[in-house]
mmCIF file of C-alpha atoms and ligand atoms in Angstrom:
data_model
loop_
_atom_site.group_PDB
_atom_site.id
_atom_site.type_symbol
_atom_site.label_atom_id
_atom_site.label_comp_id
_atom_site.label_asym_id
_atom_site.label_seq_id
_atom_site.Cartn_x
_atom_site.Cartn_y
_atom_site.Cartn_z
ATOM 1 C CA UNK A 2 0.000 0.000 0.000
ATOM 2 C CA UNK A 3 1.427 3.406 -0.869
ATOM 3 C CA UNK A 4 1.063 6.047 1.900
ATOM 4 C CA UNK A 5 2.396 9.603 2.984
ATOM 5 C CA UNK A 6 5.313 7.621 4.759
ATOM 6 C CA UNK A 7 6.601 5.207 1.498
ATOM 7 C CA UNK A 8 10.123 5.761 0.956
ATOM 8 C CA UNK A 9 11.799 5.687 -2.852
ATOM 9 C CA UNK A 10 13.808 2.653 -1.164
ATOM 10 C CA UNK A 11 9.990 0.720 -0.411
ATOM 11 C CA UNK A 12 9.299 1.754 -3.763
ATOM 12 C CA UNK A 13 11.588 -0.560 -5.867
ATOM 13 C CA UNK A 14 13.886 -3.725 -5.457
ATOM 14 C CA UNK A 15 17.445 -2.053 -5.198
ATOM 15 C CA UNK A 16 19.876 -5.450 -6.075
ATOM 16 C CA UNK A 17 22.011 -6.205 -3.165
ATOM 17 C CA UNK A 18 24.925 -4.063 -2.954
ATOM 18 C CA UNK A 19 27.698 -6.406 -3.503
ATOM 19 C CA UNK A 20 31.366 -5.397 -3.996
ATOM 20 C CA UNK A 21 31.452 -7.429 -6.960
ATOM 21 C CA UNK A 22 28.334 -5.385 -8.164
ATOM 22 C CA UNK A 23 30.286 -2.364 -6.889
ATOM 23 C CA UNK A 24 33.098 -3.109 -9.019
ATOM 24 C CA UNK A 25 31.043 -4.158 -12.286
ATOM 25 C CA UNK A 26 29.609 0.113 -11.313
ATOM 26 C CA UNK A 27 32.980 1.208 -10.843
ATOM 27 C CA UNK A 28 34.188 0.129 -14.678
ATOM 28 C CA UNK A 29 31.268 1.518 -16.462
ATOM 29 C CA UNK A 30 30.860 4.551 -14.243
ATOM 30 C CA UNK A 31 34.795 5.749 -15.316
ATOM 31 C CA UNK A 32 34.462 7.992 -18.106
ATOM 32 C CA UNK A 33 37.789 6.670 -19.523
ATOM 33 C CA UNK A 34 36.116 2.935 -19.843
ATOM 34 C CA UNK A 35 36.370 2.060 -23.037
ATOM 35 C CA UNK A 36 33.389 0.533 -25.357
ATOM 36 C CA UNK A 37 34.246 -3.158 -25.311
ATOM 37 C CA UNK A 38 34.340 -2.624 -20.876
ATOM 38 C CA UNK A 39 31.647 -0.481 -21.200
ATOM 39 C CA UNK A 40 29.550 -3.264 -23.399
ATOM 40 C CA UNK A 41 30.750 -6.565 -21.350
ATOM 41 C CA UNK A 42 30.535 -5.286 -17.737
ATOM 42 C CA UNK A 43 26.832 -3.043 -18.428
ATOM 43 C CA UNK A 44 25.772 -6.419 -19.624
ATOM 44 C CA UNK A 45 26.932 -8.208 -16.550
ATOM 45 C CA UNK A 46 25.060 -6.209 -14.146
ATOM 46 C CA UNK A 47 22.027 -6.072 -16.865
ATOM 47 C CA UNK A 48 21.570 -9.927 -16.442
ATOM 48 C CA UNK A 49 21.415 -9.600 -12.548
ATOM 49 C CA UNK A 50 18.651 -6.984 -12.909
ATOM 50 C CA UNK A 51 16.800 -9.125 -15.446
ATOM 51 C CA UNK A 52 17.200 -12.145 -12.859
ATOM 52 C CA UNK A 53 15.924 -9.798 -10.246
ATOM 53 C CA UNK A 54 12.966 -8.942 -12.654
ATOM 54 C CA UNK A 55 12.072 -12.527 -13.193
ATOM 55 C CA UNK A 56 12.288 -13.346 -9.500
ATOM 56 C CA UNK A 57 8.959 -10.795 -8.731
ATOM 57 C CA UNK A 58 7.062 -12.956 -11.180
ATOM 58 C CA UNK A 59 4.416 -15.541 -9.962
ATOM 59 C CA UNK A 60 5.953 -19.389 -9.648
ATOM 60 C CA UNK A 61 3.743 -22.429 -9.479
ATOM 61 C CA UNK A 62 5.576 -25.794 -8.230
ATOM 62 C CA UNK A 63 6.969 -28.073 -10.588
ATOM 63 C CA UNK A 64 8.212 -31.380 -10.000
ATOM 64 C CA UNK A 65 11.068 -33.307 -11.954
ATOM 65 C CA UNK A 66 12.735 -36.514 -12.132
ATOM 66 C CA UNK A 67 16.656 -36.431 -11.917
ATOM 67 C CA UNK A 68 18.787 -38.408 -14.143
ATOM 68 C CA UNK A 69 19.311 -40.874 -10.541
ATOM 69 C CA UNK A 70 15.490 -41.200 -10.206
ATOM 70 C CA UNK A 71 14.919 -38.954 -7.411
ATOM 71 C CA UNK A 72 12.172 -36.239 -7.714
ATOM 72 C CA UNK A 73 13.027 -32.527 -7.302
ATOM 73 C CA UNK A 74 10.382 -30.087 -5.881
ATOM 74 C CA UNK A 75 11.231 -27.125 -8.219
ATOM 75 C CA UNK A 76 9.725 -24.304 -9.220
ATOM 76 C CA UNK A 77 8.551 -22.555 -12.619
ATOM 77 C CA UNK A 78 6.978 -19.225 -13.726
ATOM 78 C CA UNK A 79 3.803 -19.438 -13.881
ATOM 79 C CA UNK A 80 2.898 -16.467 -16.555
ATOM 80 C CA UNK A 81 3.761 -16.212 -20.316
ATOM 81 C CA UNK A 82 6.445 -13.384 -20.135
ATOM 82 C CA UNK A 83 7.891 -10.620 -22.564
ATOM 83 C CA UNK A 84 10.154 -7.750 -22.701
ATOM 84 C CA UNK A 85 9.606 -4.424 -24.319
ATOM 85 C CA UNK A 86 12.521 -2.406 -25.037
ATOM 86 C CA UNK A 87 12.341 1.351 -24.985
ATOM 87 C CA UNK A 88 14.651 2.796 -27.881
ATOM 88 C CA UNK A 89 17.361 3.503 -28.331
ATOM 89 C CA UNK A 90 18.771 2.890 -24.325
ATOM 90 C CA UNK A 91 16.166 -0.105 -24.080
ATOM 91 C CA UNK A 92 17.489 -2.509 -26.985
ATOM 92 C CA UNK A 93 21.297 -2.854 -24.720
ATOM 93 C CA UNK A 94 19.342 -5.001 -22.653
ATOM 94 C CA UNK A 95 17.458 -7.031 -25.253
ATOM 95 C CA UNK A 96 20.731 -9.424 -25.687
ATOM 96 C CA UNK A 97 21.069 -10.607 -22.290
ATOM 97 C CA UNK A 98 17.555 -11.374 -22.042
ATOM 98 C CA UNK A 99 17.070 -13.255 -25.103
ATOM 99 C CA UNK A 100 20.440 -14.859 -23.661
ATOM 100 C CA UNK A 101 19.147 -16.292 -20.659
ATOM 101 C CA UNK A 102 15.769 -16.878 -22.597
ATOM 102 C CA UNK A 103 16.248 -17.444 -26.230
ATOM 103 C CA UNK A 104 12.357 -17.849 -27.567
ATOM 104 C CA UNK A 105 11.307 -14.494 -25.513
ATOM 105 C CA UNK A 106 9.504 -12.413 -27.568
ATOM 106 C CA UNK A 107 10.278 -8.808 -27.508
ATOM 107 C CA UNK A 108 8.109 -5.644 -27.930
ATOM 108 C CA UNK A 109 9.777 -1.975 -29.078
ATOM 109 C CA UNK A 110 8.373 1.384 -28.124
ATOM 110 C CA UNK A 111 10.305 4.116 -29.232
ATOM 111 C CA UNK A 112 9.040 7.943 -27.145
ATOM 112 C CA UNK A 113 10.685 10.714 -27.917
ATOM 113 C CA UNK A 114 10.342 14.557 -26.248
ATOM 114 C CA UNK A 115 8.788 16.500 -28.948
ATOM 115 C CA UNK A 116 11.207 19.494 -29.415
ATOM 116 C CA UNK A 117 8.106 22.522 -29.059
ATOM 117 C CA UNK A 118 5.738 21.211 -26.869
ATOM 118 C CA UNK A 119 8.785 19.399 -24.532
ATOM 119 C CA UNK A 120 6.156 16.963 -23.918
ATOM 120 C CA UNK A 121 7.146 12.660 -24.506
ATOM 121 C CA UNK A 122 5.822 11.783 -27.919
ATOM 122 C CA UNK A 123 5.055 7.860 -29.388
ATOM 123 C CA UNK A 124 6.988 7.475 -32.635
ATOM 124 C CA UNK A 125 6.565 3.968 -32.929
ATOM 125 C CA UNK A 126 5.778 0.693 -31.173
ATOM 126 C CA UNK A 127 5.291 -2.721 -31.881
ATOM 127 C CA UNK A 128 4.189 -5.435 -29.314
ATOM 128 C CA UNK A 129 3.796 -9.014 -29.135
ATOM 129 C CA UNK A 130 -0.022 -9.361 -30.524
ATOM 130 C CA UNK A 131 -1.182 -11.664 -27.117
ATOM 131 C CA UNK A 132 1.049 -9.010 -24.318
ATOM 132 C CA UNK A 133 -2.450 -8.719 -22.355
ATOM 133 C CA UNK A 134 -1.757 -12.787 -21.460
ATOM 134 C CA UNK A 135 1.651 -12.147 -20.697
ATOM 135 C CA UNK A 136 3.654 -10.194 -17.841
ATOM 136 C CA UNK A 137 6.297 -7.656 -18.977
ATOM 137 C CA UNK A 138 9.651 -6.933 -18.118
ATOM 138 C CA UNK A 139 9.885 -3.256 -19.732
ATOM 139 C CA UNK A 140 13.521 -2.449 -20.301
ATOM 140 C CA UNK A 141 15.226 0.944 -20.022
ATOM 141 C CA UNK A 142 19.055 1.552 -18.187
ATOM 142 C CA UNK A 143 18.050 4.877 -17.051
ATOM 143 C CA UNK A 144 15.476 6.253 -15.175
ATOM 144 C CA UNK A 145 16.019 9.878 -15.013
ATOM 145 C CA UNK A 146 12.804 12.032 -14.636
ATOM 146 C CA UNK A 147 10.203 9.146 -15.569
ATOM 147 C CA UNK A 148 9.261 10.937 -18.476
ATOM 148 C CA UNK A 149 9.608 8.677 -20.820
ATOM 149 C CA UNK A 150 9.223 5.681 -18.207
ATOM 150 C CA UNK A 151 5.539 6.846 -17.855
ATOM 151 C CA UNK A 152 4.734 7.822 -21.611
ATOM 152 C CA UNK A 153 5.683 3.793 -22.049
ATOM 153 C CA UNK A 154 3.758 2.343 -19.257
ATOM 154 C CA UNK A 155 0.670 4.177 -20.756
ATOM 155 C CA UNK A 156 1.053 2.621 -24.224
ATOM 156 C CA UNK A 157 0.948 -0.579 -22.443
ATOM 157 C CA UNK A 158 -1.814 -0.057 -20.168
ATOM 158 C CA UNK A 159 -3.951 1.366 -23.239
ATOM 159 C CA UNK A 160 -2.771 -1.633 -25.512
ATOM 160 C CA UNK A 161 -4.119 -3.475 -21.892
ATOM 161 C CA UNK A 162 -1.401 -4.780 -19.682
ATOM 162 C CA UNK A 163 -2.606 -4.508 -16.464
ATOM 163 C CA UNK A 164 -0.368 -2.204 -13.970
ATOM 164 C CA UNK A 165 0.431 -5.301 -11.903
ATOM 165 C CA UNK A 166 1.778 -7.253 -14.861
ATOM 166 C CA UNK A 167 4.698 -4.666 -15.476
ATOM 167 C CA UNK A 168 8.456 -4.903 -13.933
ATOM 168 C CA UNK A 169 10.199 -1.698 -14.874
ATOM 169 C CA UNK A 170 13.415 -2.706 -15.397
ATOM 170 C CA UNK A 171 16.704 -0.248 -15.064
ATOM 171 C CA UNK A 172 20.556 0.369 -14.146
ATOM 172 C CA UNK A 173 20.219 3.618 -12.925
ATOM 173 C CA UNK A 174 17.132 5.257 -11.378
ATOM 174 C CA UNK A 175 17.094 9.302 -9.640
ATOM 175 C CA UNK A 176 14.869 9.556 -6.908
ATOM 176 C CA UNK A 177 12.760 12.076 -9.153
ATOM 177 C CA UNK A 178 12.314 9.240 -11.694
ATOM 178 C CA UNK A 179 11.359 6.761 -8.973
ATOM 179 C CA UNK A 180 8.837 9.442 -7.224
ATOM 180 C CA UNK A 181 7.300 10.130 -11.047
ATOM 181 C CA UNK A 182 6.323 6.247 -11.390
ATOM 182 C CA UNK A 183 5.541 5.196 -8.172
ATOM 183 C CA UNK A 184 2.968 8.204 -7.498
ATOM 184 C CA UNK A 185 1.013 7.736 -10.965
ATOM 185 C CA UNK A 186 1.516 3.993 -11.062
ATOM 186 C CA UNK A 187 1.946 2.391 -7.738
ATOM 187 C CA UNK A 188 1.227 -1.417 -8.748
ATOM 188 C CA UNK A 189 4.383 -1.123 -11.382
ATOM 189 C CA UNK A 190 7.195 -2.691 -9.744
ATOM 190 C CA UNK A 191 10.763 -1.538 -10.452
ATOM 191 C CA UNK A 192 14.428 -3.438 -10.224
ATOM 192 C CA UNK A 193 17.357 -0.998 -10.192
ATOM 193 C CA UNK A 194 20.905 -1.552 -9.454
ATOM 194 C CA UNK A 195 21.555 1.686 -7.783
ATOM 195 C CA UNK A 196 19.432 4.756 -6.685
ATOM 196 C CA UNK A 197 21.364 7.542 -7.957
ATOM 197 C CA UNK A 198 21.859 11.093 -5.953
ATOM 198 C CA UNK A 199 19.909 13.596 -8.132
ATOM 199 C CA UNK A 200 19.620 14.567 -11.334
ATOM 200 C CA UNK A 201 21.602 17.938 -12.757
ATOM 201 C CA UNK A 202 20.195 20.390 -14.446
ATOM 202 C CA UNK A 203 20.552 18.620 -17.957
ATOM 203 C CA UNK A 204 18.720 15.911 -16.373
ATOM 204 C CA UNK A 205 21.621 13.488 -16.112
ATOM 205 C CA UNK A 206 22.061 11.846 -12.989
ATOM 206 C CA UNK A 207 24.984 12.249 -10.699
ATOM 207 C CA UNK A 208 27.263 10.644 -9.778
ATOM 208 C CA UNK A 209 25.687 9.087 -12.804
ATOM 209 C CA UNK A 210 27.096 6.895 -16.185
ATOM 210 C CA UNK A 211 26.653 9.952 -18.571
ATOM 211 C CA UNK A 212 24.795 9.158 -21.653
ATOM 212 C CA UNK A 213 24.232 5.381 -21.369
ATOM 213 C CA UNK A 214 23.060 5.075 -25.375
ATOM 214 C CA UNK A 215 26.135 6.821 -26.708
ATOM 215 C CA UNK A 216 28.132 5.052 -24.462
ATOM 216 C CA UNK A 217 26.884 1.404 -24.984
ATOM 217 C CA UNK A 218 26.439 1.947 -29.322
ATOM 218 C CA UNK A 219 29.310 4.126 -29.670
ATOM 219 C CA UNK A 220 27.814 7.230 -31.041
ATOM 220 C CA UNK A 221 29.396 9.545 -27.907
ATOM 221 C CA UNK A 222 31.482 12.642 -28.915
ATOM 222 C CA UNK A 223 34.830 12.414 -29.322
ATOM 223 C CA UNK A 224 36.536 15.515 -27.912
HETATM 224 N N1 URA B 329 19.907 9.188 -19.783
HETATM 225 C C1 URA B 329 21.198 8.825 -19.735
HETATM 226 O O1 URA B 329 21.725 8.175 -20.642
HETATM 227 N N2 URA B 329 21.906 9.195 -18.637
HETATM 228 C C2 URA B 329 21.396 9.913 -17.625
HETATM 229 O O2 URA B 329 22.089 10.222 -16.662
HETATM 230 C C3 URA B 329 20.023 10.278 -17.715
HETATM 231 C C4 URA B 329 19.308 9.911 -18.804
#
């Protein structure tokens, strides 16, 4: 339940803070990384987050037989599941999904701010045709002010994803980000792997990663 006292930490599932996690940051944070770091170790921590994603989904038991007869209470997810990548940011984190699950389908939505109005505009999208059966891990490495984060949970709410059904996966998340979800969607959980200081006044968050797309694609400035 959300109330006046709900903290931005009760509001998502911060991975542990490991020193190997710390470590994976403290490559990809350096702005002298270079692409090929950048690439392997933001992938690295994006497969813990998408773990973490998977782990907030419903399981049902499952029993199997092991290859000396025995039976092993397991557990399976219970729900048809799919990503949906927000471009450009969104689609670094489509390979180590379809890694760990190689049949996954995977939605696009691509929002950008229109340049007069400053307001989040849907370019394009394109979903699996059955997401209302299926839970979704929505995938985007930074959430700065939630701008576009909400313009994308709306296109799947209209297209009928209930609220519930969506894990907001990211790397980085500002508090104002956090705040911008959780008050106008409170039943859309969110994995991040660090809750970031603030944002600056370009909206980048400090200490921050700088511009995560450039970064992971390559298309940064050279100075
Ligand atoms: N997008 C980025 O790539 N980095 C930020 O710090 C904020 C938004």
């Amino acid at each position: 339940m959300t109330t006046e006292t709900t903290t931005v930490q009760d509001a998502v599932h911060l991975l542990p803070q490991t020193k190997q996690l710390r470590a994976l940051h403290t490559i990809i944070r350096n702005r002298g990384a270079d692409r090929d770091d950048f690439v392997s170790n933001a992938g690295r921590v994006i497969r813990q987050l998408i773990e973490a994603g998977l782990e907030l989904l419903p399981f049902e038991p499952c029993d199997v037989r092991t290859p000396v007869g025995e039976t092993y209470h397991g557990l399976r997810i219970t729900p048809e599941i799919c990503g949906v990548s927000i471009a450009r940011a969104g689609e670094s984190m489509e390979a180590e999904l379809r890694a760990m699950s190689p049949e996954i389908r995977i939605g696009k939505i691509l929002i950008q701010r229109d340049k007069v109005t400053k307001l989040p505009h849907l370019y394009y999208s394109a979903l699996p045709a059955d997401i209302v059966n299926r839970h979704v891990l929505l995938l985007d490495p930074m959430l700065a002010t939630g701008g576009t984060a909400l313009a994308a949970i709306e296109v799947l709410l209209e297209t009928g994803v209930p609220e519930e059904h969506i894990v907001f996966v990211n790397l980085l998340s500002a508090p104002e980000g956090i705040k911008a979800v959780r008050e106008r969607y409170p039943h859309v959980r969110m994995v991040t792997s660090s809750i970031e200081q603030r944002l600056n006044e370009n909206a980048y968050m400090q200490p921050g990663i700088g511009d995560f797309g450039d970064r992971y694609f390559g298309t940064d400035v050279v100075l």
